mmCIF file of C-alpha atoms in Angstrom:
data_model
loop_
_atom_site.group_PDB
_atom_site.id
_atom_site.type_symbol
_atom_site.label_atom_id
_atom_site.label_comp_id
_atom_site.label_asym_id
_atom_site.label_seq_id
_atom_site.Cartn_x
_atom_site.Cartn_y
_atom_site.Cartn_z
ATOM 1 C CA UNK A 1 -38.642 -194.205 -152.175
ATOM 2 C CA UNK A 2 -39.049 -190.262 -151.910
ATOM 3 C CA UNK A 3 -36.520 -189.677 -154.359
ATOM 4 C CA UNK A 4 -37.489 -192.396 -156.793
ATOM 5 C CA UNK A 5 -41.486 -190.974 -157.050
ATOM 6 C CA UNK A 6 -39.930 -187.713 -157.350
ATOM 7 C CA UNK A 7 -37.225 -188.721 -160.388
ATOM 8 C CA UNK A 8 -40.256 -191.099 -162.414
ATOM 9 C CA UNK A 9 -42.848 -188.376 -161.734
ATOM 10 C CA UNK A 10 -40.286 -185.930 -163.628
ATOM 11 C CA UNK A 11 -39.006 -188.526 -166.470
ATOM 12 C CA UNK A 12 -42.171 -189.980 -167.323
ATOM 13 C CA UNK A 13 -44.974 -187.866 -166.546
ATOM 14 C CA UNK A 14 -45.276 -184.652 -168.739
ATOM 15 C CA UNK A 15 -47.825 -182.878 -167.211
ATOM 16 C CA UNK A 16 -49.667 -182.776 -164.040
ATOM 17 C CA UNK A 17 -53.320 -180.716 -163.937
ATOM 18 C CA UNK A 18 -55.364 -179.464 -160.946
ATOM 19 C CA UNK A 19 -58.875 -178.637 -161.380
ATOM 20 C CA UNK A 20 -62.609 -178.582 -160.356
ATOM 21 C CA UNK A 21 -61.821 -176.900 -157.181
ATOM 22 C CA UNK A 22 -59.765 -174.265 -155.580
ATOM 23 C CA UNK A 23 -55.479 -175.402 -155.270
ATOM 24 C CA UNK A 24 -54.486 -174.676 -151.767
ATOM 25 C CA UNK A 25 -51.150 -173.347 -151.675
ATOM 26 C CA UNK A 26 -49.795 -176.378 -149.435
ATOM 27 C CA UNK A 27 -51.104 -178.788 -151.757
ATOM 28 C CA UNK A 28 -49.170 -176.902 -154.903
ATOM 29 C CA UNK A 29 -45.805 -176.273 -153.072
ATOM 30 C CA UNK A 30 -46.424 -180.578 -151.549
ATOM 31 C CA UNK A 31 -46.742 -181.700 -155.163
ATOM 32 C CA UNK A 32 -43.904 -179.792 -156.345
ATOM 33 C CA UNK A 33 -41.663 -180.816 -153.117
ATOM 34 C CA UNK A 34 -42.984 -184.882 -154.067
ATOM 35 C CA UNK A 35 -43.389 -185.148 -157.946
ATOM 36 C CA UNK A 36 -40.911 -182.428 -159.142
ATOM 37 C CA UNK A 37 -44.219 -180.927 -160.849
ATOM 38 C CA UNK A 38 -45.877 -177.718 -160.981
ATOM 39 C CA UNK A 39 -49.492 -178.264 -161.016
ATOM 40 C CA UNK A 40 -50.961 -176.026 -163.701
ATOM 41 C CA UNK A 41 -54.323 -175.012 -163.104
ATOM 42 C CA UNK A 42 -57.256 -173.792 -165.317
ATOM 43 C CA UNK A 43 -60.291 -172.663 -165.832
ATOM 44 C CA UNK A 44 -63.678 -173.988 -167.472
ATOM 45 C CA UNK A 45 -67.051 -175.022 -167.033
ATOM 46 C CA UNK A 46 -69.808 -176.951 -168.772
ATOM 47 C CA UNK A 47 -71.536 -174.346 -170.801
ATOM 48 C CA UNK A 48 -68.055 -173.136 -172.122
ATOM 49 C CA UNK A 49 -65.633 -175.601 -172.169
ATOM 50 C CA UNK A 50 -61.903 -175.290 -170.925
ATOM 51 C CA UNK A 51 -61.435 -171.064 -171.413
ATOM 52 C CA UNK A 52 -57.999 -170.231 -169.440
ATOM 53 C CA UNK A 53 -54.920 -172.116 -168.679
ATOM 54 C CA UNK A 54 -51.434 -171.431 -167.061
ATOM 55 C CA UNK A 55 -48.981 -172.397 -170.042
ATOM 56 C CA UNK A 56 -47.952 -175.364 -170.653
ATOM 57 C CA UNK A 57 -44.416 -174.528 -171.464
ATOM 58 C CA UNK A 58 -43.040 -172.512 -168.564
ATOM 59 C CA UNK A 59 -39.617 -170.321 -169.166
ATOM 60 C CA UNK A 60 -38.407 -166.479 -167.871
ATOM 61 C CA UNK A 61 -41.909 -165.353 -169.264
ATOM 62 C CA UNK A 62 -43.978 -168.268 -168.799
ATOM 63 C CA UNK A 63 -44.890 -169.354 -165.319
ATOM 64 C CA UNK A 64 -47.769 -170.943 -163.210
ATOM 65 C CA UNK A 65 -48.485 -168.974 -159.942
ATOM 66 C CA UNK A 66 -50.340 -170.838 -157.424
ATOM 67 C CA UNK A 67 -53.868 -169.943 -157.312
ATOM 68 C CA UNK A 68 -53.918 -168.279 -160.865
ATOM 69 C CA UNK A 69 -55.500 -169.855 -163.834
ATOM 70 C CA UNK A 70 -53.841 -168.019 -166.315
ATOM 71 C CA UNK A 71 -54.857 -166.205 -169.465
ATOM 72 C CA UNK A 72 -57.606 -166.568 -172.032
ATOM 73 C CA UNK A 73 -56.567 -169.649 -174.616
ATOM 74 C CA UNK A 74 -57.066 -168.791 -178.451
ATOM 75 C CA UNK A 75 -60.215 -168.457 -179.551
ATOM 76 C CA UNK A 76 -61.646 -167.514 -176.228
ATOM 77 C CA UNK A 77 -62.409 -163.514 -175.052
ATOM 78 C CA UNK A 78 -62.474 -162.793 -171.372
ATOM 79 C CA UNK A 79 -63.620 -159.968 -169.597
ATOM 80 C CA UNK A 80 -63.481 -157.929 -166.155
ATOM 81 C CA UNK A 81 -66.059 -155.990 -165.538
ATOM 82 C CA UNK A 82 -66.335 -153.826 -162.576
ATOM 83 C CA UNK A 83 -69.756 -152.118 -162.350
ATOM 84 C CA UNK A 84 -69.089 -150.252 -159.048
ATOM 85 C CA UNK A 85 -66.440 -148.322 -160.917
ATOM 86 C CA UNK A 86 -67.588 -148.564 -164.509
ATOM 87 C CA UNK A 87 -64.204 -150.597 -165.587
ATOM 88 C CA UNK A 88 -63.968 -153.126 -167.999
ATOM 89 C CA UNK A 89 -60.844 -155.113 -169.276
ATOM 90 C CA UNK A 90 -61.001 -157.509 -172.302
ATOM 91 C CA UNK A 91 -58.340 -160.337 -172.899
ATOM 92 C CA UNK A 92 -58.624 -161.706 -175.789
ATOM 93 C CA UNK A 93 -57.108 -165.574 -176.519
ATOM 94 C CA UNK A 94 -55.783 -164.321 -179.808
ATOM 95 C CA UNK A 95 -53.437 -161.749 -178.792
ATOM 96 C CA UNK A 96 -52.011 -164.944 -176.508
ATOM 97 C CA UNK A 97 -50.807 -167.277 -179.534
ATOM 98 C CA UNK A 98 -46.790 -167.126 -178.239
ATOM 99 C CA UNK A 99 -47.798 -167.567 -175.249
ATOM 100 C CA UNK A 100 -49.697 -171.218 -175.816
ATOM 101 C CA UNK A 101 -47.645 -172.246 -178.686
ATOM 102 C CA UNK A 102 -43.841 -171.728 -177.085
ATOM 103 C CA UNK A 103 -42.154 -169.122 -179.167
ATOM 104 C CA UNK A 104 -39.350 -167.666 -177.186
ATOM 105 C CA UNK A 105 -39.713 -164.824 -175.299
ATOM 106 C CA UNK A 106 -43.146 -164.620 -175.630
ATOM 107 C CA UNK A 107 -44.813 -161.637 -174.291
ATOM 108 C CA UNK A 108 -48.798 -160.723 -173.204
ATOM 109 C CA UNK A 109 -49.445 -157.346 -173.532
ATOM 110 C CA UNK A 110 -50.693 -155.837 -170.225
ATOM 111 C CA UNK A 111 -53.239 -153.992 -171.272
ATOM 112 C CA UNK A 112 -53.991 -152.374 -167.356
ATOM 113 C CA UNK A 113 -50.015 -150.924 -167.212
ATOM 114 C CA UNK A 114 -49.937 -153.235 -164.034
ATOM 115 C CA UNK A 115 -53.052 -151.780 -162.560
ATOM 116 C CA UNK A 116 -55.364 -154.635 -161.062
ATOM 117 C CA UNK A 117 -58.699 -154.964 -162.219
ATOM 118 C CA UNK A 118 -61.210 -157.025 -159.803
ATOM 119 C CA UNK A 119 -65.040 -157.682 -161.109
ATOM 120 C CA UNK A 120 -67.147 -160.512 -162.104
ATOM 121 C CA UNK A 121 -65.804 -162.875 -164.992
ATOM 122 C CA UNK A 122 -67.790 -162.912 -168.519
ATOM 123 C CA UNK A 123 -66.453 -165.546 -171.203
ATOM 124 C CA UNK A 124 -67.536 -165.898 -175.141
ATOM 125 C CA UNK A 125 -65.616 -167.706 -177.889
ATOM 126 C CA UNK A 126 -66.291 -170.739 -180.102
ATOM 127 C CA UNK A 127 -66.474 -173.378 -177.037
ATOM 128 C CA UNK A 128 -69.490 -171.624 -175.286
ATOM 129 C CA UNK A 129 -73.095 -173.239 -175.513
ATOM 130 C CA UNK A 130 -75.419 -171.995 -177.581
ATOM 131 C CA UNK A 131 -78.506 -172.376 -175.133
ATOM 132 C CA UNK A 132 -79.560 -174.394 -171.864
ATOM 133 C CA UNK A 133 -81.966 -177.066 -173.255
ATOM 134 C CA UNK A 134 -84.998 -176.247 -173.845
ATOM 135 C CA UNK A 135 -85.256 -173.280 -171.180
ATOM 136 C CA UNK A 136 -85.213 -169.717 -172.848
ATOM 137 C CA UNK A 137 -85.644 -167.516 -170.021
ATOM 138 C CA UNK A 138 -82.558 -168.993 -168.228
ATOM 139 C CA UNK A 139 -80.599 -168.852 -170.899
ATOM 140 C CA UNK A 140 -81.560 -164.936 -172.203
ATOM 141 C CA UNK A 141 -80.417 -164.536 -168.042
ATOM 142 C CA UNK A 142 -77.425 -166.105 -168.393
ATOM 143 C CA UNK A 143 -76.124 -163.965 -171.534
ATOM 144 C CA UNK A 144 -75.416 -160.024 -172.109
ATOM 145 C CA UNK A 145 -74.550 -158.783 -175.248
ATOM 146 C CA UNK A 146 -73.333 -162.251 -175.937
ATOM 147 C CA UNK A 147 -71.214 -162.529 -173.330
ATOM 148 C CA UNK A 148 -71.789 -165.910 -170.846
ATOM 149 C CA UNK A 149 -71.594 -164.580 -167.268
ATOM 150 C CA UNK A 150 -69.855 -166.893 -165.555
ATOM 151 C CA UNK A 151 -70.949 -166.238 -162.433
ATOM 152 C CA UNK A 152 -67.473 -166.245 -160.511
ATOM 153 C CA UNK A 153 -65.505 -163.340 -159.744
ATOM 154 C CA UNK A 154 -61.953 -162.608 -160.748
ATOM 155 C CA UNK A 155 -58.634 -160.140 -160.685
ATOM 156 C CA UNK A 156 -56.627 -159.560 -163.377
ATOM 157 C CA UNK A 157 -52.845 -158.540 -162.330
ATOM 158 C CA UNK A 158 -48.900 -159.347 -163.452
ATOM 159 C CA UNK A 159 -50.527 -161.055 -166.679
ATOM 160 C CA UNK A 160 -52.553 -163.310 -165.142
ATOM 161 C CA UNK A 161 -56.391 -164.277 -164.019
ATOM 162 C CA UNK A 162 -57.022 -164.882 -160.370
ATOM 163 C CA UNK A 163 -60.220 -166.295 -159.810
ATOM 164 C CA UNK A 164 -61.823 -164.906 -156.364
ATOM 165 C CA UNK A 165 -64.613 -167.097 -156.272
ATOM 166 C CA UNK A 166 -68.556 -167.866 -156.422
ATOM 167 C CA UNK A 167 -70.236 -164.292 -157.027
ATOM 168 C CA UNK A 168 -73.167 -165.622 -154.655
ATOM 169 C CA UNK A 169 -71.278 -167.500 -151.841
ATOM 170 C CA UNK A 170 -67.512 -166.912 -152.270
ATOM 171 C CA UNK A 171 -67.890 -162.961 -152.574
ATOM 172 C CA UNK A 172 -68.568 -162.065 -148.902
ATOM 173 C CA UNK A 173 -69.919 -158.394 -148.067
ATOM 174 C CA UNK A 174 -69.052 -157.955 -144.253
ATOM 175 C CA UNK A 175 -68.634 -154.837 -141.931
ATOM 176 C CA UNK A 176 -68.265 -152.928 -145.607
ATOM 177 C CA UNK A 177 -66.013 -154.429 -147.229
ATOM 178 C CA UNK A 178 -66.151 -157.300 -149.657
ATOM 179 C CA UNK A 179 -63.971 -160.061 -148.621
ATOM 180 C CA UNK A 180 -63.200 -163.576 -150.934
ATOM 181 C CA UNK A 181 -63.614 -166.189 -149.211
ATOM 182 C CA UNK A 182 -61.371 -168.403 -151.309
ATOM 183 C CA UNK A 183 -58.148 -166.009 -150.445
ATOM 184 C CA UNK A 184 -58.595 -166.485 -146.805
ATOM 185 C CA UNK A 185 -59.160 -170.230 -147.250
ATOM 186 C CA UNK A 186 -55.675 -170.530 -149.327
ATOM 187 C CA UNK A 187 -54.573 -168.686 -145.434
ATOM 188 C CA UNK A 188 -56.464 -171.424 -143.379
ATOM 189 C CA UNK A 189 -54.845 -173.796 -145.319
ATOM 190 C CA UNK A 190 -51.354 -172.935 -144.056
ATOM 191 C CA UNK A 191 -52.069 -173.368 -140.602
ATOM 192 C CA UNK A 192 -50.380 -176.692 -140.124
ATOM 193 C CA UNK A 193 -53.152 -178.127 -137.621
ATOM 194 C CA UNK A 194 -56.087 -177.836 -140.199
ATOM 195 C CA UNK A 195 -57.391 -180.504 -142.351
ATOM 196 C CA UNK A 196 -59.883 -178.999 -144.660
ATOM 197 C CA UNK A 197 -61.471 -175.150 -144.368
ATOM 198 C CA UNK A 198 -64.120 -173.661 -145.803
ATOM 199 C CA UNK A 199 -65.214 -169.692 -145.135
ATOM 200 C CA UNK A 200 -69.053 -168.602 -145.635
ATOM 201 C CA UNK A 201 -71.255 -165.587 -144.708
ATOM 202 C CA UNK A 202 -73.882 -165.821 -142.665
ATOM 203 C CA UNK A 203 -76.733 -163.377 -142.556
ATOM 204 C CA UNK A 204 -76.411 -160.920 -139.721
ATOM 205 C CA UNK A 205 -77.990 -157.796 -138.357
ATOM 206 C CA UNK A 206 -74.814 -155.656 -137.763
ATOM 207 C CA UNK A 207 -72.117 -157.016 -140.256
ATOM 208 C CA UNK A 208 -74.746 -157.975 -143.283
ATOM 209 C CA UNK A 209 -73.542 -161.111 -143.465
ATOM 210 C CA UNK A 210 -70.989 -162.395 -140.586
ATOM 211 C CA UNK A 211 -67.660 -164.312 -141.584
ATOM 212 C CA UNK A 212 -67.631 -167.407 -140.611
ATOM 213 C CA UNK A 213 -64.693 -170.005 -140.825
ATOM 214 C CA UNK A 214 -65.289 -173.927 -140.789
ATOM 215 C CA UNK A 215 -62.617 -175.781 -140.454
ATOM 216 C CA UNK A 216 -61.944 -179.811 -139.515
ATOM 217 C CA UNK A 217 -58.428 -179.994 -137.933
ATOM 218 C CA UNK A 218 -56.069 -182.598 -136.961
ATOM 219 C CA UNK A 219 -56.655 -182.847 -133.345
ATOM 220 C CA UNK A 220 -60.117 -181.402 -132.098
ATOM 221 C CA UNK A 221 -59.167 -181.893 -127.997
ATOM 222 C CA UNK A 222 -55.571 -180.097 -128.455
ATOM 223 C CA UNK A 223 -56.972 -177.452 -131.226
ATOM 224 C CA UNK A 224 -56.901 -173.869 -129.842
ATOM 225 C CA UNK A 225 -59.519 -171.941 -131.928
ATOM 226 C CA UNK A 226 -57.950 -168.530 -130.193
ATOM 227 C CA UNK A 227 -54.485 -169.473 -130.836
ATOM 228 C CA UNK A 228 -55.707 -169.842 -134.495
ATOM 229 C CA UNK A 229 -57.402 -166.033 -134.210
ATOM 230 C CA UNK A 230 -53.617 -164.543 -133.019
ATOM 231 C CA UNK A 231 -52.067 -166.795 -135.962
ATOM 232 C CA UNK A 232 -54.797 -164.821 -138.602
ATOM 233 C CA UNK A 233 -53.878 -161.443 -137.473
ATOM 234 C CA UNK A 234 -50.172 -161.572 -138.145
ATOM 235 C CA UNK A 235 -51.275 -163.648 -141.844
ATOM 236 C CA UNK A 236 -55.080 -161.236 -142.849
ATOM 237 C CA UNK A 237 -55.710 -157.655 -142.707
ATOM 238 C CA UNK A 238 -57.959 -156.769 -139.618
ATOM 239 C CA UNK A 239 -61.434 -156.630 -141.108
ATOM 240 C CA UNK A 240 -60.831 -160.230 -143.226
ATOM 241 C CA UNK A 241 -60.431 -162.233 -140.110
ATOM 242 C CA UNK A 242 -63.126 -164.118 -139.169
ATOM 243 C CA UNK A 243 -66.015 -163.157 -136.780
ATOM 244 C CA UNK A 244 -66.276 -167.230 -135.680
ATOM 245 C CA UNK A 245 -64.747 -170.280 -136.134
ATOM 246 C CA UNK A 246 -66.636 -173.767 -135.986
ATOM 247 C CA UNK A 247 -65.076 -177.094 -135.445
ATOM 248 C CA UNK A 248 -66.896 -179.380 -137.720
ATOM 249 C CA UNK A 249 -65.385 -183.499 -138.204
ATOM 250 C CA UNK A 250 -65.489 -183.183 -141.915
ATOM 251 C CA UNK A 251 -66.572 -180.836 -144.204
ATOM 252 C CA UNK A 252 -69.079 -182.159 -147.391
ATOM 253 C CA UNK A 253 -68.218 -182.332 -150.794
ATOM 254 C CA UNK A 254 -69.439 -183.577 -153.925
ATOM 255 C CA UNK A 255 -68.140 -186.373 -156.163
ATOM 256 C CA UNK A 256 -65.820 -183.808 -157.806
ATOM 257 C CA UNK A 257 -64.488 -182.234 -154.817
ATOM 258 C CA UNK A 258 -66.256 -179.305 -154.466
ATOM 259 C CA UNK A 259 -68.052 -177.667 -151.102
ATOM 260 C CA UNK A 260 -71.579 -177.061 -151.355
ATOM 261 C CA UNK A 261 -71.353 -173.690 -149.800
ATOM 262 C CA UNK A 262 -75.220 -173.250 -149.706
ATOM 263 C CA UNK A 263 -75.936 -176.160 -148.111
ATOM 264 C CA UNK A 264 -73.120 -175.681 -145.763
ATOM 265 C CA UNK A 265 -74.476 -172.106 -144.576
ATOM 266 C CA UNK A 266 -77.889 -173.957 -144.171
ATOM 267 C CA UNK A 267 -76.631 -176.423 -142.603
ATOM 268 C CA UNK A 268 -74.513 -174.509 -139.450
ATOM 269 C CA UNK A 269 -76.290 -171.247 -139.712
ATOM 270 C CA UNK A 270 -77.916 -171.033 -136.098
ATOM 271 C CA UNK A 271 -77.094 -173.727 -133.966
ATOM 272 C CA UNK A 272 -76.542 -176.596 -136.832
ATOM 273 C CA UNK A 273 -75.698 -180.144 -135.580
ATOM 274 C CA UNK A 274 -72.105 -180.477 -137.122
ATOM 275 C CA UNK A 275 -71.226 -177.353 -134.955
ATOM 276 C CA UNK A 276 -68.701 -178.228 -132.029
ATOM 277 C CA UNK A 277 -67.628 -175.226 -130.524
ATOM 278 C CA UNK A 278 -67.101 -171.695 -131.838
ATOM 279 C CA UNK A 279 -65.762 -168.506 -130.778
ATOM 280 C CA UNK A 280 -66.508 -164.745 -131.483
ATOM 281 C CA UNK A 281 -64.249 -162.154 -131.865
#
């Protein structure tokens, strides 16, 4: 039965698309190993529209990499911008045409000579809204220099956008340094005794806001939460492990998959009911 999914999957389906939320890296390797598929992911939202893909058409220059969204489509501009350093990168969708319309060895122009560029994501192009209805101020807020500010945070390496996450809940500043919370989930989601994971700051006195894991597992009575702490620090630098882990059964989402991080942080910061058991480190 394996083998026959995996054969129709790769005969009749033509493409397979992951979206709304972050892909964990079991999930994309699982498809791959059941459908024959590469799930190509991407990147939009409401007030702009779909704005970056992985290609469609995947050769020696054309590949989707797990967790990557890909590069600006044509007639979208994207841009990097780093204010702690006073960096900026622009991709622009036009200068991607081979790239979305198969011409052989199609090239992007790396316009950072391999350097990485991290900062928060800005998008404009002909798909972005004109104006939140009826509500001026928020819009004027939500627009610089005509530029929509996403609001999410992303790298740009290799030819390809990484997004790091939610500038206001994904983006954690702990001990110093700031930490995404969505690369140490795509970790947690390797362990092979978790279910679902979801990493949040909390506020806190000495680390300005304390990492926190939550994370619903297979088997709460057998689960070893310091077992899982030793199994981090061979898989996360030192300072990106988390200060406390708590067992919840299930953690919320919305009807299109995604965690309410707020709510979540509301919900176990202190002593909140869907807490089990915890440990700091």
């Amino acid at each position: 039965m394996c083998d026959y999914v995996k054969t129709h999957c790769k005969n009749k389906i033509r493409l397979m698309i992951s979206g709304s939320a972050p892909l964990p890296g079991t999930v994309f390797k699982r498809w791959h190993d059941i459908s024959g598929h590469n799930l190509l992911e991407r990147y939009g939202m409401t007030e702009i529209g779909m704005a970056i893909s992985n290609p469609l058409i995947q050769d020696g220059t054309r590949s989707r990499k797990q967790g990557c969204v890909g590069m600006p489509l044509p007639g979208v501009d994207a841009k990097i911008v780093d204010k702690e350093n006073n960096k900026e990168l622009i991709l622009q969708g036009a200068a991607n045409e081979g790239y979305w319309n198969g011409a052989p060895d199609a090239c992007i122009p790396d316009p950072t000579n391999g350097q990485p560029i991290t900062g928060h994501l800005y998008i404009r192009g002909r798909s972005v809204f004109r104006e939140y209805w009826q509500k001026p101020e928020e819009t004027k807020s939500e627009f610089e220099d005509g530029w929509f500010k996403t609001g999410d945070a992303a790298e740009y390496s290799n030819g390809t956008v990484k997004l790091l996450g939610r500038t206001s809940v994904d983006i954690i500043k702990c001990g110093g340094f700031k930490l995404s919370a969505l690369e140490i989930e795509t970790v947690l989601h390797e362990h092979a005794d978790t279910t679902d994971v979801a990493v949040i700051g909390i506020p806190d006195e000495t680390w300005g806001s304390k990492l926190v894991a939550v994370v619903s597992v297979k088997d709460a009575e057998t689960f070893s939460i310091p077992r899982l702490l030793l199994w981090l620090e061979q898989k996360l630098p030192k300072h990106a492990i988390p200060k406390e882990v708590k067992l919840v059964k299930d953690i919320p989402r919305n009807a299109m998959g995604k965690i309410n991080k707020k709510e979540l942080i509301q919900t176990l910061d202190g002593n909140g009911e869907h807490q089990q058991e915890k440990v700091v480190k």
